[in-house]
Coordinates of C-alpha atoms in Angstrom, one line a residue:
M1 CA 98.8 127.5 120.0
Q2 CA 100.5 124.2 120.9
R3 CA 103.9 123.8 119.3
L4 CA 104.5 120.9 116.9
F5 CA 107.9 119.5 116.0
F6 CA 108.4 118.0 112.5
D7 CA 111.3 115.8 111.5
G8 CA 114.3 116.7 109.2
G9 CA 115.6 115.9 105.8
M10 CA 114.9 112.3 104.6
G11 CA 116.8 112.6 101.3
T12 CA 120.1 113.7 103.0
S13 CA 119.6 111.1 105.7
L14 CA 119.4 108.4 103.1
L15 CA 122.6 109.7 101.5
E16 CA 124.3 109.6 104.9
K17 CA 123.5 105.9 105.1
R18 CA 125.0 105.6 101.6
L19 CA 121.6 104.7 100.1
A20 CA 121.9 105.9 96.5
G21 CA 119.3 105.8 93.8
D22 CA 115.7 107.0 93.6
P23 CA 114.7 107.8 97.2
V24 CA 111.0 106.7 96.9
L25 CA 112.0 103.4 95.3
L26 CA 114.2 102.7 98.3
N27 CA 110.9 102.2 100.2
L28 CA 110.6 98.9 98.5
T29 CA 114.2 97.7 99.0
Q30 CA 115.6 99.4 102.1
G31 CA 112.6 99.6 104.4
E32 CA 114.5 98.7 107.5
K33 CA 117.0 101.5 107.1
I34 CA 114.2 104.0 106.3
S35 CA 112.4 102.9 109.4
D36 CA 115.6 103.4 111.4
I37 CA 115.8 107.0 110.2
H38 CA 112.2 107.7 111.3
K39 CA 113.0 106.1 114.7
Q40 CA 116.0 108.4 115.1
Y41 CA 113.9 111.5 114.4
K42 CA 111.3 110.3 116.9
E43 CA 114.1 109.8 119.6
A44 CA 115.3 113.3 118.7
G45 CA 111.9 114.7 119.8
A46 CA 110.0 115.0 116.4
Q47 CA 106.3 114.5 116.8
V48 CA 105.6 114.3 113.0
M49 CA 107.2 111.5 110.9
T50 CA 107.2 112.6 107.3
A51 CA 106.7 109.5 105.0
N52 CA 109.3 109.1 102.2
T53 CA 106.8 109.9 99.5
F54 CA 108.1 113.1 98.0
G55 CA 107.4 112.7 94.2
A56 CA 105.6 109.4 94.5
Y57 CA 103.1 110.1 91.7
T58 CA 101.3 108.0 89.1
H59 CA 102.7 109.9 86.2
K60 CA 106.2 108.8 87.3
Y61 CA 105.6 105.3 88.9
K62 CA 103.1 102.7 87.8
N63 CA 103.4 101.2 91.3
A64 CA 102.9 104.6 93.2
D65 CA 100.2 103.0 95.4
E66 CA 102.6 100.3 96.5
I67 CA 105.4 102.8 97.2
I68 CA 103.1 105.0 99.3
Q69 CA 101.9 102.0 101.3
A70 CA 105.5 101.0 102.1
A71 CA 106.5 104.5 102.9
V72 CA 103.7 105.2 105.3
S73 CA 104.3 101.8 107.0
H74 CA 107.9 102.6 107.6
A75 CA 107.0 106.0 109.1
K76 CA 104.5 104.3 111.4
T77 CA 107.2 102.1 112.9
A78 CA 108.5 105.1 114.9
N79 CA 105.2 105.2 116.9
A80 CA 105.2 109.0 116.7
P81 CA 102.0 111.0 117.4
H82 CA 101.6 111.8 113.7
V83 CA 102.5 110.5 110.2
A84 CA 102.4 113.0 107.3
L85 CA 102.1 112.1 103.7
D86 CA 104.8 114.1 102.0
M87 CA 103.9 115.7 98.6
G88 CA 106.0 118.0 96.5
P89 CA 105.7 119.4 93.0
L90 CA 105.0 117.1 90.1
G91 CA 108.1 118.0 88.2
V92 CA 106.2 119.4 85.2
M93 CA 104.9 122.9 84.5
L94 CA 101.2 123.6 84.5
E95 CA 99.3 125.7 82.1
P96 CA 99.8 128.5 81.1
F97 CA 103.5 127.8 81.6
G98 CA 103.5 124.2 80.5
E99 CA 101.2 121.6 79.0
M100 CA 99.6 119.9 82.0
T101 CA 96.3 121.3 83.0
Q102 CA 95.3 122.0 86.6
D103 CA 92.6 119.3 86.4
E104 CA 95.2 116.7 85.4
A105 CA 97.5 117.8 88.2
R106 CA 94.6 117.6 90.7
E107 CA 93.9 114.0 89.6
I108 CA 97.5 112.9 90.2
F109 CA 97.6 114.6 93.6
T110 CA 94.3 113.0 94.5
H111 CA 95.5 109.5 93.9
S112 CA 98.5 110.1 96.2
V113 CA 96.6 111.7 99.0
Q114 CA 93.8 109.0 98.9
S115 CA 96.5 106.3 99.0
G116 CA 98.2 108.0 101.9
K117 CA 95.0 108.2 103.9
K118 CA 94.1 104.6 103.1
Y119 CA 97.4 103.4 104.5
G120 CA 97.4 105.4 107.7
A121 CA 98.7 108.9 107.2
D122 CA 96.9 111.3 109.4
M123 CA 98.0 114.6 107.8
I124 CA 99.2 115.9 104.5
L125 CA 102.4 117.9 104.1
L126 CA 102.7 119.9 100.9
E127 CA 106.2 121.3 100.6
T128 CA 108.8 122.9 98.3
F129 CA 106.1 124.3 96.0
F130 CA 107.0 127.3 93.9
C131 CA 103.9 127.6 91.6
M132 CA 100.6 128.9 93.1
I133 CA 98.5 127.1 90.4
E134 CA 100.1 123.8 91.2
L135 CA 99.8 124.4 95.0
E136 CA 96.1 125.1 94.6
A137 CA 95.6 121.8 92.8
A138 CA 97.5 120.0 95.5
V139 CA 95.5 121.6 98.3
Q140 CA 92.2 120.8 96.6
A141 CA 93.2 117.2 96.2
A142 CA 94.3 117.0 99.9
Q143 CA 90.9 118.4 100.9
T144 CA 89.2 115.2 99.6
T145 CA 90.8 113.3 102.5
G146 CA 89.4 115.4 105.3
L147 CA 92.9 115.3 106.9
P148 CA 94.8 118.3 108.2
I149 CA 96.8 120.1 105.5
Y150 CA 100.2 121.8 106.1
A151 CA 101.4 123.7 103.1
T152 CA 104.7 125.4 102.5
M153 CA 106.5 127.1 99.7
T154 CA 110.1 128.0 99.0
F155 CA 111.2 131.6 99.0
D156 CA 114.4 133.5 98.2
K157 CA 115.9 136.2 100.4
R158 CA 113.5 138.8 98.9
G159 CA 110.5 136.8 100.1
R160 CA 109.6 135.7 96.5
T161 CA 109.1 132.3 95.0
T162 CA 111.2 131.3 91.9
M163 CA 108.2 132.5 89.9
G164 CA 108.3 135.9 91.6
K165 CA 105.2 135.5 93.9
P166 CA 105.4 137.3 97.3
I167 CA 104.6 135.8 100.6
K168 CA 101.3 137.6 100.9
E169 CA 99.9 136.0 97.7
M170 CA 100.7 132.6 99.2
T171 CA 98.9 133.4 102.5
Q172 CA 95.9 134.8 100.7
L173 CA 95.6 131.6 98.6
L174 CA 96.1 129.2 101.4
E175 CA 93.8 131.0 103.9
R176 CA 91.1 131.1 101.2
L177 CA 91.5 127.3 100.7
G178 CA 91.4 126.7 104.4
V179 CA 94.6 124.8 105.2
T180 CA 95.5 123.9 108.7
A181 CA 98.9 125.7 108.7
L182 CA 101.2 127.4 106.2
G183 CA 104.8 128.5 105.9
M184 CA 108.2 128.2 104.3
N185 CA 110.6 125.3 103.7
C186 CA 113.9 124.5 102.1
G187 CA 115.6 127.8 100.9
L188 CA 119.0 129.1 101.9
G189 CA 118.8 128.3 105.6
P190 CA 117.3 129.4 108.9
D191 CA 118.8 132.9 109.1
M192 CA 117.1 133.9 105.8
Y193 CA 113.7 132.6 107.0
K194 CA 114.1 134.3 110.3
N195 CA 114.4 137.6 108.4
L196 CA 111.3 136.7 106.4
L197 CA 109.2 135.4 109.3
P198 CA 107.9 138.8 110.5
E199 CA 106.5 139.4 107.1
L200 CA 104.8 136.0 107.0
L201 CA 103.4 136.4 110.5
A202 CA 102.0 139.8 109.7
A203 CA 100.3 138.3 106.6
T204 CA 98.4 135.5 108.2
T205 CA 96.4 134.4 111.2
L206 CA 97.0 130.7 110.6
P207 CA 99.7 128.7 112.5
V208 CA 103.1 129.0 110.8
L209 CA 105.4 126.1 109.9
V210 CA 109.1 126.7 109.1
Q211 CA 111.3 124.0 107.8
P212 CA 114.6 125.4 106.5
N213 CA 117.6 123.7 105.1
A214 CA 120.8 123.4 107.3
G215 CA 122.2 126.4 105.5
L216 CA 123.9 126.2 102.1
P217 CA 125.8 123.1 101.1
D218 CA 129.4 122.8 100.3
I219 CA 131.1 120.4 98.0
V220 CA 133.7 118.3 100.0
D221 CA 135.6 115.5 98.2
G222 CA 133.0 115.6 95.5
K223 CA 130.1 115.2 97.9
T224 CA 127.4 117.7 98.9
V225 CA 127.8 118.5 102.6
Y226 CA 125.7 120.8 104.8
T227 CA 128.0 122.4 107.4
L228 CA 125.6 124.3 109.6
S229 CA 126.0 122.8 113.0
P230 CA 123.0 121.4 114.9
Q231 CA 123.4 124.0 117.7
D232 CA 123.6 127.0 115.3
F233 CA 120.5 125.6 113.5
A234 CA 118.7 125.2 116.8
N235 CA 119.5 128.7 118.1
T236 CA 117.9 130.3 115.0
M237 CA 114.9 128.0 115.2
A238 CA 114.4 129.0 118.8
E239 CA 114.5 132.6 117.8
M240 CA 111.8 131.9 115.3
A241 CA 109.7 130.2 117.9
Q242 CA 110.0 133.3 120.1
L243 CA 108.8 135.4 117.1
G244 CA 105.7 133.3 116.7
A245 CA 106.4 130.2 114.5
T246 CA 104.4 127.4 116.2
H247 CA 105.4 124.5 113.9
L248 CA 109.1 123.8 113.4
G249 CA 111.2 121.3 111.6
G250 CA 114.0 120.9 109.1
C251 CA 114.6 120.3 105.4
C252 CA 117.7 119.3 103.4
G253 CA 120.8 118.6 105.5
T254 CA 119.0 118.5 108.8
T255 CA 119.7 115.4 110.8
P256 CA 118.3 113.9 114.0
A257 CA 121.0 115.9 115.8
H258 CA 119.6 119.1 114.3
I259 CA 116.1 118.2 115.4
A260 CA 117.2 117.2 118.9
A261 CA 119.0 120.5 119.4
M262 CA 116.1 122.4 118.0
V263 CA 113.6 120.7 120.4
A264 CA 115.9 121.4 123.4
A265 CA 116.4 125.0 122.4
C266 CA 112.7 125.7 122.0
E267 CA 111.7 124.3 125.4
G268 CA 110.2 127.0 127.4
K269 CA 110.3 129.5 124.6

């Protein structure tokens, strides 16, 4: 299985550039700086540029299509091999836990994935999901595009989602739906996911994607700071590559320096 390197945390990269406000709306006002972030990840060795579309949905933004068009355009400026449309949870609970139906959620997701495909994304990245019902709706929407689908959920140190679902239930769902790859993202950092990785690998025959945070954040002078060094992040990611994770990247707090160190550490593993 060929290794694939994803990029790192867009949200924290925006904060490092002191770009405050709604991250997806920045696509319309700070396009050059967002493009610069993508180019830095490309120079670091990332092969997948993740468009800044996390949460760009019609129930939140009347101009969601315009936002997605701008975000994909910014990602394409890096001239990387792949551009992924980034999709996370809708921010509302689905039945039976909330009022939104799965059909309604699927319709919202479908608009976003179709927009992403129309404007040039060549894969769909579903990340930071914690509800199986919502993830199923997102995957079904993504399937309407015919594009590769990479799906990850967030787990705690016990290997459970915030709704108490184990890794095996995720793999069973996603294998049944026929995604391209599956895995874990966000969370408490690479060490925790390294401990969970053997369980995940034993539960699936699909390629595995791991995109952890750069550890736990600290509050320094009133600001959220991720203190895990690029090299420490990279060393653990290389260990996960040796264990069998084929797709690797970063989530919150991971910078181009983290990705560059990861790519270098994984060479030859």
